[in-house]
Amino acid sequence: MKNIRLAFLGLGTVGGGTYEIFQMNKDLIEERTGCTFTVTKILEMNTERVKSLGLDPELAVTDPALIYDADDVDIVIEALGGIDFPAEVMEKSLERGKHVVTPNKAAVAANFDRLKAAAERGNAEFRFEASVGGGIPALTSIQEALAANDFTEVMGIVNGTTNYILTKMGEEGMSYEDALSDAQARGFAEADPTSDVEGIDAANKLSILMYLCFGIYIHPNDIPREGITKITMDDIAQAAEENCKIKLIAGAERNGDEITYSVAPRFVPIDHPLAGVSNEFNAIYITGNAVGELMFYGKGAGALPTGSAVAGDIIAIARNM
Ligand code: HSE
């Protein structure tokens, strides 16, 4: 069997979750791909984390050049978080012919063209399914199964933390602070939850969705954005009176040549499919001129759901190799 050599940059929630999936479903993945998967390099400062996953701490390096210049790495899994450093390591890996998989929406959204160009230079694959909607396979579907469509609208609940907070406030009367702490304890939130609650994370994801659906690149900083920090229990009661739920919507709509886009809390009528998306679940609601209206639904955060999408990208690359 062909052996695929993996390098993990970061073994936190998603990196670790991805590795666990390869352990948990080892036989099944080998049978489906006809490949074995071996970790040959790790960039992770937390040696205890490396050991607790059953990996050899000897594989750990501190210099990323030992990964992007390595002869024994086929696929780099970038799950570090941050923007500039991971983008640089991904770019160097891609232009040296290493395939890259990442769930890092902030780094992808801010560096889309640069990373795509590096992939072309290195004749390597660059995949980022997990960057939007965690475990939901929306990006691959948009680029493959739905590729024949002219899209007119994409609307998503793409941040699990804020959806969890709004659900707990709306359905259990929980305070904003308690709901946020609960979401953080469950591992949904970013290291700095400002990015979640101010809609920055959702703007990163909308930038990626717009690129794939409409072929336009809008930097996340140029997306009009409002978070959920100002939502009060009165707002939630007002929404209920109007038969609506408040949801943080990342949406873009195309009318002719004009595309309007924003991230903002919106009143969503309770009979709209997005109103039924609760807790940490995400959904991406797309309208295409051939397929009509379509909604993807699933877990948008967490180690195994997000790891599922990362692992799927790794397997797709392995099959192409
Ligand atoms: N903090 C993000 C969320 C993680 O809550 O959805 C997944 O991108």
mmCIF file of C-alpha atoms and ligand atoms in Angstrom:
data_model
loop_
_atom_site.group_PDB
_atom_site.id
_atom_site.type_symbol
_atom_site.label_atom_id
_atom_site.label_comp_id
_atom_site.label_asym_id
_atom_site.label_seq_id
_atom_site.Cartn_x
_atom_site.Cartn_y
_atom_site.Cartn_z
ATOM 1 C CA MET A 1 0.000 0.000 0.000
ATOM 2 C CA LYS A 2 1.146 3.513 -0.730
ATOM 3 C CA ASN A 3 2.204 5.345 2.412
ATOM 4 C CA ILE A 4 1.122 9.001 2.731
ATOM 5 C CA ARG A 5 3.358 11.055 4.982
ATOM 6 C CA LEU A 6 1.653 13.716 7.076
ATOM 7 C CA ALA A 7 3.056 16.726 8.903
ATOM 8 C CA PHE A 8 0.844 18.347 11.539
ATOM 9 C CA LEU A 9 1.342 22.006 12.320
ATOM 10 C CA GLY A 10 -0.581 22.291 15.565
ATOM 11 C CA LEU A 11 -2.227 19.465 17.468
ATOM 12 C CA GLY A 12 -4.861 21.529 19.250
ATOM 13 C CA THR A 13 -8.604 20.906 18.992
ATOM 14 C CA VAL A 14 -8.778 20.395 15.231
ATOM 15 C CA GLY A 15 -5.267 19.049 14.558
ATOM 16 C CA GLY A 16 -5.639 16.572 17.415
ATOM 17 C CA GLY A 17 -9.204 15.686 16.351
ATOM 18 C CA THR A 18 -7.991 14.955 12.817
ATOM 19 C CA TYR A 19 -5.237 12.668 14.079
ATOM 20 C CA GLU A 20 -7.740 10.880 16.363
ATOM 21 C CA ILE A 21 -9.990 10.174 13.363
ATOM 22 C CA PHE A 22 -7.102 8.493 11.527
ATOM 23 C CA GLN A 23 -6.586 6.327 14.621
ATOM 24 C CA MET A 24 -10.280 5.639 15.280
ATOM 25 C CA ASN A 25 -11.085 4.705 11.643
ATOM 26 C CA LYS A 26 -7.662 3.436 10.576
ATOM 27 C CA ASP A 27 -8.768 0.163 8.968
ATOM 28 C CA LEU A 28 -11.743 1.707 7.216
ATOM 29 C CA ILE A 29 -9.677 4.605 5.816
ATOM 30 C CA GLU A 30 -6.949 2.232 4.625
ATOM 31 C CA GLU A 31 -9.510 0.001 2.981
ATOM 32 C CA ARG A 32 -11.220 2.942 1.246
ATOM 33 C CA THR A 33 -8.060 4.625 0.015
ATOM 34 C CA GLY A 34 -5.638 1.731 -0.418
ATOM 35 C CA CYS A 35 -3.131 3.912 1.465
ATOM 36 C CA THR A 36 -1.549 3.982 4.888
ATOM 37 C CA PHE A 37 -1.029 7.307 6.657
ATOM 38 C CA THR A 38 2.010 8.035 8.809
ATOM 39 C CA VAL A 39 2.855 11.156 10.780
ATOM 40 C CA THR A 40 6.464 12.068 10.028
ATOM 41 C CA LYS A 41 6.701 15.613 11.451
ATOM 42 C CA ILE A 42 4.909 17.691 14.058
ATOM 43 C CA LEU A 43 5.148 21.375 14.917
ATOM 44 C CA GLU A 44 3.673 21.531 18.409
ATOM 45 C CA MET A 45 5.277 23.074 21.488
ATOM 46 C CA ASN A 46 3.082 21.150 23.930
ATOM 47 C CA THR A 47 4.967 17.862 24.320
ATOM 48 C CA GLU A 48 2.347 16.538 26.749
ATOM 49 C CA ARG A 49 -0.306 16.990 24.068
ATOM 50 C CA VAL A 50 1.863 15.079 21.568
ATOM 51 C CA LYS A 51 2.316 12.234 24.048
ATOM 52 C CA SER A 52 -1.334 12.178 25.105
ATOM 53 C CA LEU A 53 -2.324 11.559 21.474
ATOM 54 C CA GLY A 54 0.060 8.586 21.397
ATOM 55 C CA LEU A 55 2.501 10.314 19.022
ATOM 56 C CA ASP A 56 6.272 10.146 19.354
ATOM 57 C CA PRO A 57 7.649 13.451 20.763
ATOM 58 C CA GLU A 58 10.794 12.771 18.695
ATOM 59 C CA LEU A 59 8.754 13.753 15.614
ATOM 60 C CA ALA A 60 8.312 17.278 16.961
ATOM 61 C CA VAL A 61 10.312 20.119 15.429
ATOM 62 C CA THR A 62 10.383 23.800 16.323
ATOM 63 C CA ASP A 63 11.607 25.127 12.973
ATOM 64 C CA PRO A 64 8.865 25.061 10.282
ATOM 65 C CA ALA A 65 11.575 24.863 7.575
ATOM 66 C CA LEU A 66 12.149 21.293 8.747
ATOM 67 C CA ILE A 67 8.611 20.648 7.519
ATOM 68 C CA TYR A 68 8.356 22.642 4.291
ATOM 69 C CA ASP A 69 11.850 21.610 3.193
ATOM 70 C CA ALA A 70 11.479 17.988 4.331
ATOM 71 C CA ASP A 71 11.827 15.069 1.918
ATOM 72 C CA ASP A 72 9.525 12.876 3.975
ATOM 73 C CA VAL A 73 6.320 14.975 3.973
ATOM 74 C CA ASP A 74 3.533 14.689 1.368
ATOM 75 C CA ILE A 75 0.723 16.617 3.061
ATOM 76 C CA VAL A 76 1.003 19.492 5.522
ATOM 77 C CA ILE A 77 -1.958 19.954 7.865
ATOM 78 C CA GLU A 78 -1.921 23.537 9.096
ATOM 79 C CA ALA A 79 -4.046 23.855 12.239
ATOM 80 C CA LEU A 80 -2.063 26.478 14.126
ATOM 81 C CA GLY A 81 -4.492 29.380 14.035
ATOM 82 C CA GLY A 82 -3.369 32.946 13.427
ATOM 83 C CA ILE A 83 -2.872 34.550 10.024
ATOM 84 C CA ASP A 84 0.604 35.629 8.934
ATOM 85 C CA PHE A 85 2.809 32.830 10.255
ATOM 86 C CA PRO A 86 0.539 29.977 9.073
ATOM 87 C CA ALA A 87 0.062 31.695 5.690
ATOM 88 C CA GLU A 88 3.820 31.903 5.228
ATOM 89 C CA VAL A 89 4.342 28.257 6.160
ATOM 90 C CA MET A 90 1.491 27.163 3.879
ATOM 91 C CA GLU A 91 2.864 29.233 0.989
ATOM 92 C CA LYS A 92 6.352 27.768 1.370
ATOM 93 C CA SER A 93 4.968 24.238 1.655
ATOM 94 C CA LEU A 94 2.787 24.630 -1.454
ATOM 95 C CA GLU A 95 5.470 26.146 -3.645
ATOM 96 C CA ARG A 96 7.775 23.291 -2.676
ATOM 97 C CA GLY A 97 5.173 20.825 -3.959
ATOM 98 C CA LYS A 98 3.672 19.779 -0.644
ATOM 99 C CA HIS A 99 -0.103 19.516 -0.529
ATOM 100 C CA VAL A 100 -1.740 21.614 2.187
ATOM 101 C CA VAL A 101 -4.969 21.117 4.131
ATOM 102 C CA THR A 102 -6.200 23.706 6.603
ATOM 103 C CA PRO A 103 -9.251 24.582 8.694
ATOM 104 C CA ASN A 104 -7.775 28.070 9.222
ATOM 105 C CA LYS A 105 -10.425 30.403 7.773
ATOM 106 C CA ALA A 106 -8.664 33.574 8.912
ATOM 107 C CA ALA A 107 -5.426 32.676 7.104
ATOM 108 C CA VAL A 108 -7.271 31.429 3.999
ATOM 109 C CA ALA A 109 -9.607 34.430 3.730
ATOM 110 C CA ALA A 110 -6.800 36.965 4.135
ATOM 111 C CA ASN A 111 -4.435 35.215 1.695
ATOM 112 C CA PHE A 112 -6.617 33.465 -0.834
ATOM 113 C CA ASP A 113 -4.875 34.544 -4.031
ATOM 114 C CA ARG A 114 -1.395 34.193 -2.567
ATOM 115 C CA LEU A 115 -2.033 30.614 -1.453
ATOM 116 C CA LYS A 116 -3.737 29.601 -4.696
ATOM 117 C CA ALA A 117 -0.794 31.032 -6.656
ATOM 118 C CA ALA A 118 1.682 29.102 -4.475
ATOM 119 C CA ALA A 119 -0.284 25.902 -5.096
ATOM 120 C CA GLU A 120 -0.081 26.510 -8.851
ATOM 121 C CA ARG A 121 3.657 27.217 -8.703
ATOM 122 C CA GLY A 122 4.266 24.010 -6.744
ATOM 123 C CA ASN A 123 1.696 21.936 -8.648
ATOM 124 C CA ALA A 124 0.220 21.040 -5.272
ATOM 125 C CA GLU A 125 -3.314 20.742 -3.917
ATOM 126 C CA PHE A 126 -4.620 23.338 -1.479
ATOM 127 C CA ARG A 127 -7.799 22.285 0.329
ATOM 128 C CA PHE A 128 -9.716 24.043 3.100
ATOM 129 C CA GLU A 129 -13.107 22.336 3.405
ATOM 130 C CA ALA A 130 -13.063 22.622 7.228
ATOM 131 C CA SER A 131 -12.603 26.400 7.102
ATOM 132 C CA VAL A 132 -16.348 27.041 6.661
ATOM 133 C CA GLY A 133 -19.027 25.133 8.547
ATOM 134 C CA GLY A 134 -16.670 22.692 10.332
ATOM 135 C CA GLY A 135 -17.814 19.209 9.365
ATOM 136 C CA ILE A 136 -20.301 20.353 6.698
ATOM 137 C CA PRO A 137 -19.005 19.472 3.217
ATOM 138 C CA ALA A 138 -20.314 22.669 1.616
ATOM 139 C CA LEU A 139 -17.163 23.979 -0.078
ATOM 140 C CA THR A 140 -16.415 20.802 -1.990
ATOM 141 C CA SER A 141 -20.084 20.579 -3.011
ATOM 142 C CA ILE A 142 -20.097 24.193 -4.255
ATOM 143 C CA GLN A 143 -16.972 23.506 -6.337
ATOM 144 C CA GLU A 144 -17.940 20.062 -7.586
ATOM 145 C CA ALA A 145 -21.527 18.788 -7.340
ATOM 146 C CA LEU A 146 -22.990 22.305 -7.727
ATOM 147 C CA ALA A 147 -20.416 23.611 -10.212
ATOM 148 C CA ALA A 148 -23.004 23.893 -13.003
ATOM 149 C CA ASN A 149 -25.019 26.515 -11.113
ATOM 150 C CA ASP A 150 -25.099 30.266 -11.322
ATOM 151 C CA PHE A 151 -25.537 31.194 -7.644
ATOM 152 C CA THR A 152 -27.749 34.106 -6.646
ATOM 153 C CA GLU A 153 -27.582 33.882 -2.870
ATOM 154 C CA VAL A 154 -25.559 32.337 -0.083
ATOM 155 C CA MET A 155 -26.653 32.768 3.513
ATOM 156 C CA GLY A 156 -25.106 31.035 6.449
ATOM 157 C CA ILE A 157 -25.111 30.510 10.157
ATOM 158 C CA VAL A 158 -21.401 29.838 10.159
ATOM 159 C CA ASN A 159 -20.302 30.513 13.720
ATOM 160 C CA GLY A 160 -21.135 27.844 16.288
ATOM 161 C CA THR A 161 -20.230 29.948 19.319
ATOM 162 C CA THR A 162 -22.625 32.779 18.536
ATOM 163 C CA ASN A 163 -25.378 30.404 17.474
ATOM 164 C CA TYR A 164 -24.936 28.534 20.754
ATOM 165 C CA ILE A 165 -25.113 31.798 22.744
ATOM 166 C CA LEU A 166 -28.208 33.048 20.885
ATOM 167 C CA THR A 167 -29.915 29.657 21.293
ATOM 168 C CA LYS A 168 -29.237 29.500 25.039
ATOM 169 C CA MET A 169 -30.364 33.118 25.522
ATOM 170 C CA GLY A 170 -33.503 32.541 23.452
ATOM 171 C CA GLU A 171 -34.548 29.110 24.626
ATOM 172 C CA GLU A 172 -33.250 28.871 28.191
ATOM 173 C CA GLY A 173 -33.104 32.515 29.216
ATOM 174 C CA MET A 174 -29.379 32.113 29.941
ATOM 175 C CA SER A 175 -27.336 35.290 30.261
ATOM 176 C CA TYR A 176 -24.950 36.250 27.455
ATOM 177 C CA GLU A 177 -21.915 35.787 29.746
ATOM 178 C CA ASP A 178 -22.973 32.322 30.995
ATOM 179 C CA ALA A 179 -23.742 31.137 27.478
ATOM 180 C CA LEU A 180 -20.349 32.370 26.226
ATOM 181 C CA SER A 181 -18.501 30.586 29.077
ATOM 182 C CA ASP A 182 -20.451 27.422 28.295
ATOM 183 C CA ALA A 183 -19.520 27.643 24.592
ATOM 184 C CA GLN A 184 -15.856 28.188 25.489
ATOM 185 C CA ALA A 185 -15.897 25.199 27.859
ATOM 186 C CA ARG A 186 -17.277 23.042 25.035
ATOM 187 C CA GLY A 187 -14.379 24.020 22.764
ATOM 188 C CA PHE A 188 -16.410 25.915 20.131
ATOM 189 C CA ALA A 189 -14.943 29.359 20.650
ATOM 190 C CA GLU A 190 -11.787 30.830 19.133
ATOM 191 C CA ALA A 191 -8.798 31.362 21.452
ATOM 192 C CA ASP A 192 -9.978 34.975 21.646
ATOM 193 C CA PRO A 193 -13.802 34.848 21.499
ATOM 194 C CA THR A 194 -13.922 38.474 20.295
ATOM 195 C CA SER A 195 -13.499 37.041 16.838
ATOM 196 C CA ASP A 196 -16.674 34.971 17.305
ATOM 197 C CA VAL A 197 -18.944 37.459 19.047
ATOM 198 C CA GLU A 198 -17.957 40.430 16.865
ATOM 199 C CA GLY A 199 -18.638 38.497 13.659
ATOM 200 C CA ILE A 200 -14.994 38.478 12.500
ATOM 201 C CA ASP A 201 -14.917 34.683 12.217
ATOM 202 C CA ALA A 202 -18.181 34.742 10.237
ATOM 203 C CA ALA A 203 -16.774 37.436 7.919
ATOM 204 C CA ASN A 204 -13.741 35.229 7.189
ATOM 205 C CA LYS A 205 -16.098 32.415 6.245
ATOM 206 C CA LEU A 206 -18.330 34.659 4.129
ATOM 207 C CA SER A 207 -15.271 35.886 2.215
ATOM 208 C CA ILE A 208 -14.451 32.258 1.329
ATOM 209 C CA LEU A 209 -18.073 31.439 0.421
ATOM 210 C CA MET A 210 -18.346 34.492 -1.854
ATOM 211 C CA TYR A 211 -15.111 33.596 -3.611
ATOM 212 C CA LEU A 212 -16.371 30.101 -4.340
ATOM 213 C CA CYS A 213 -19.978 31.021 -5.193
ATOM 214 C CA PHE A 214 -19.497 34.295 -7.071
ATOM 215 C CA GLY A 215 -15.818 34.243 -8.055
ATOM 216 C CA ILE A 216 -15.165 37.581 -6.351
ATOM 217 C CA TYR A 217 -12.657 38.199 -3.624
ATOM 218 C CA ILE A 218 -13.676 40.538 -0.817
ATOM 219 C CA HIS A 219 -11.208 40.846 2.041
ATOM 220 C CA PRO A 220 -12.942 40.008 5.367
ATOM 221 C CA ASN A 221 -12.104 43.507 6.690
ATOM 222 C CA ASP A 222 -14.186 44.988 3.848
ATOM 223 C CA ILE A 223 -17.331 43.052 4.770
ATOM 224 C CA PRO A 224 -19.813 45.206 6.733
ATOM 225 C CA ARG A 225 -20.058 43.502 10.085
ATOM 226 C CA GLU A 226 -21.970 43.610 13.335
ATOM 227 C CA GLY A 227 -21.623 41.023 16.108
ATOM 228 C CA ILE A 228 -23.996 39.833 18.818
ATOM 229 C CA THR A 229 -22.613 41.682 21.833
ATOM 230 C CA LYS A 230 -25.394 44.260 21.805
ATOM 231 C CA ILE A 231 -28.246 41.736 21.646
ATOM 232 C CA THR A 232 -30.449 41.984 24.721
ATOM 233 C CA MET A 233 -33.207 39.791 26.136
ATOM 234 C CA ASP A 234 -35.603 42.539 24.969
ATOM 235 C CA ASP A 235 -34.411 42.023 21.376
ATOM 236 C CA ILE A 236 -34.977 38.294 21.719
ATOM 237 C CA ALA A 237 -38.492 38.877 23.118
ATOM 238 C CA GLN A 238 -39.214 41.332 20.280
ATOM 239 C CA ALA A 239 -38.125 38.727 17.723
ATOM 240 C CA ALA A 240 -40.375 36.102 19.347
ATOM 241 C CA GLU A 241 -43.331 38.518 19.205
ATOM 242 C CA GLU A 242 -42.739 38.839 15.470
ATOM 243 C CA ASN A 243 -42.528 35.032 15.073
ATOM 244 C CA CYS A 244 -38.807 35.256 14.426
ATOM 245 C CA LYS A 245 -35.530 34.109 15.938
ATOM 246 C CA ILE A 246 -32.374 36.198 16.054
ATOM 247 C CA LYS A 247 -29.526 34.587 14.129
ATOM 248 C CA LEU A 248 -26.094 35.885 13.174
ATOM 249 C CA ILE A 249 -26.323 35.694 9.390
ATOM 250 C CA ALA A 250 -23.359 35.856 7.033
ATOM 251 C CA GLY A 251 -25.065 36.555 3.752
ATOM 252 C CA ALA A 252 -24.422 37.640 0.178
ATOM 253 C CA GLU A 253 -26.909 38.212 -2.599
ATOM 254 C CA ARG A 254 -26.302 38.883 -6.289
ATOM 255 C CA ASN A 255 -28.628 41.032 -8.392
ATOM 256 C CA GLY A 256 -27.205 41.260 -11.884
ATOM 257 C CA ASP A 257 -23.662 42.527 -11.474
ATOM 258 C CA GLU A 258 -24.252 43.876 -7.990
ATOM 259 C CA ILE A 259 -23.414 41.805 -4.916
ATOM 260 C CA THR A 260 -24.509 42.904 -1.456
ATOM 261 C CA TYR A 261 -22.991 41.258 1.579
ATOM 262 C CA SER A 262 -22.819 41.556 5.354
ATOM 263 C CA VAL A 263 -22.496 39.766 8.661
ATOM 264 C CA ALA A 264 -25.176 40.871 11.108
ATOM 265 C CA PRO A 265 -27.787 39.622 13.547
ATOM 266 C CA ARG A 266 -31.102 39.306 11.711
ATOM 267 C CA PHE A 267 -34.683 38.453 12.577
ATOM 268 C CA VAL A 268 -35.251 35.116 10.790
ATOM 269 C CA PRO A 269 -38.923 34.035 10.433
ATOM 270 C CA ILE A 270 -39.499 30.799 12.344
ATOM 271 C CA ASP A 271 -40.700 29.032 9.207
ATOM 272 C CA HIS A 272 -37.375 29.703 7.430
ATOM 273 C CA PRO A 273 -35.059 26.620 7.460
ATOM 274 C CA LEU A 274 -32.280 28.678 9.089
ATOM 275 C CA ALA A 275 -34.478 29.416 12.128
ATOM 276 C CA GLY A 276 -34.369 25.746 13.132
ATOM 277 C CA VAL A 277 -30.553 25.700 13.307
ATOM 278 C CA SER A 278 -29.737 25.673 17.023
ATOM 279 C CA ASN A 279 -26.845 25.411 19.457
ATOM 280 C CA GLU A 280 -23.425 24.941 17.844
ATOM 281 C CA PHE A 281 -24.941 23.708 14.605
ATOM 282 C CA ASN A 282 -24.206 25.611 11.406
ATOM 283 C CA ALA A 283 -26.084 25.782 8.138
ATOM 284 C CA ILE A 284 -25.334 27.147 4.698
ATOM 285 C CA TYR A 285 -28.336 28.044 2.585
ATOM 286 C CA ILE A 286 -27.601 28.466 -1.103
ATOM 287 C CA THR A 287 -29.698 29.368 -4.112
ATOM 288 C CA GLY A 288 -28.479 28.234 -7.537
ATOM 289 C CA ASN A 289 -30.300 28.792 -10.814
ATOM 290 C CA ALA A 290 -30.401 25.078 -11.598
ATOM 291 C CA VAL A 291 -30.580 23.382 -8.210
ATOM 292 C CA GLY A 292 -32.908 25.936 -6.579
ATOM 293 C CA GLU A 293 -32.740 26.357 -2.805
ATOM 294 C CA LEU A 294 -30.473 24.058 -0.869
ATOM 295 C CA MET A 295 -29.354 23.865 2.744
ATOM 296 C CA PHE A 296 -26.339 22.144 4.258
ATOM 297 C CA TYR A 297 -26.634 21.489 7.997
ATOM 298 C CA GLY A 298 -24.259 20.064 10.572
ATOM 299 C CA LYS A 299 -21.765 20.733 13.335
ATOM 300 C CA GLY A 300 -19.666 23.785 12.583
ATOM 301 C CA ALA A 301 -17.157 23.413 15.396
ATOM 302 C CA GLY A 302 -15.526 20.852 17.630
ATOM 303 C CA ALA A 303 -12.618 18.426 17.315
ATOM 304 C CA LEU A 304 -14.175 15.476 15.509
ATOM 305 C CA PRO A 305 -16.716 17.288 13.270
ATOM 306 C CA THR A 306 -14.074 19.739 12.027
ATOM 307 C CA GLY A 307 -11.464 16.966 11.977
ATOM 308 C CA SER A 308 -13.840 14.999 9.744
ATOM 309 C CA ALA A 309 -13.593 17.678 7.042
ATOM 310 C CA VAL A 310 -9.801 17.962 7.397
ATOM 311 C CA ALA A 311 -9.458 14.183 7.179
ATOM 312 C CA GLY A 312 -11.746 14.162 4.122
ATOM 313 C CA ASP A 313 -9.444 16.627 2.366
ATOM 314 C CA ILE A 314 -6.389 14.515 3.267
ATOM 315 C CA ILE A 315 -8.090 11.429 1.852
ATOM 316 C CA ALA A 316 -9.102 13.281 -1.336
ATOM 317 C CA ILE A 317 -5.475 14.302 -1.887
ATOM 318 C CA ALA A 318 -4.214 10.785 -1.119
ATOM 319 C CA ARG A 319 -6.561 9.418 -3.784
ATOM 320 C CA ASN A 320 -5.205 11.909 -6.334
ATOM 321 C CA MET A 321 -1.567 11.219 -5.525
HETATM 322 N N1 HSE B 1 -15.076 29.513 16.697
HETATM 323 C C1 HSE B 1 -15.649 28.890 15.560
HETATM 324 C C2 HSE B 1 -17.134 28.716 15.767
HETATM 325 C C3 HSE B 1 -14.988 27.555 15.346
HETATM 326 O O1 HSE B 1 -17.594 28.948 16.892
HETATM 327 O O2 HSE B 1 -17.841 28.362 14.850
HETATM 328 C C4 HSE B 1 -15.254 26.935 14.016
HETATM 329 O O3 HSE B 1 -14.777 27.721 12.964
#
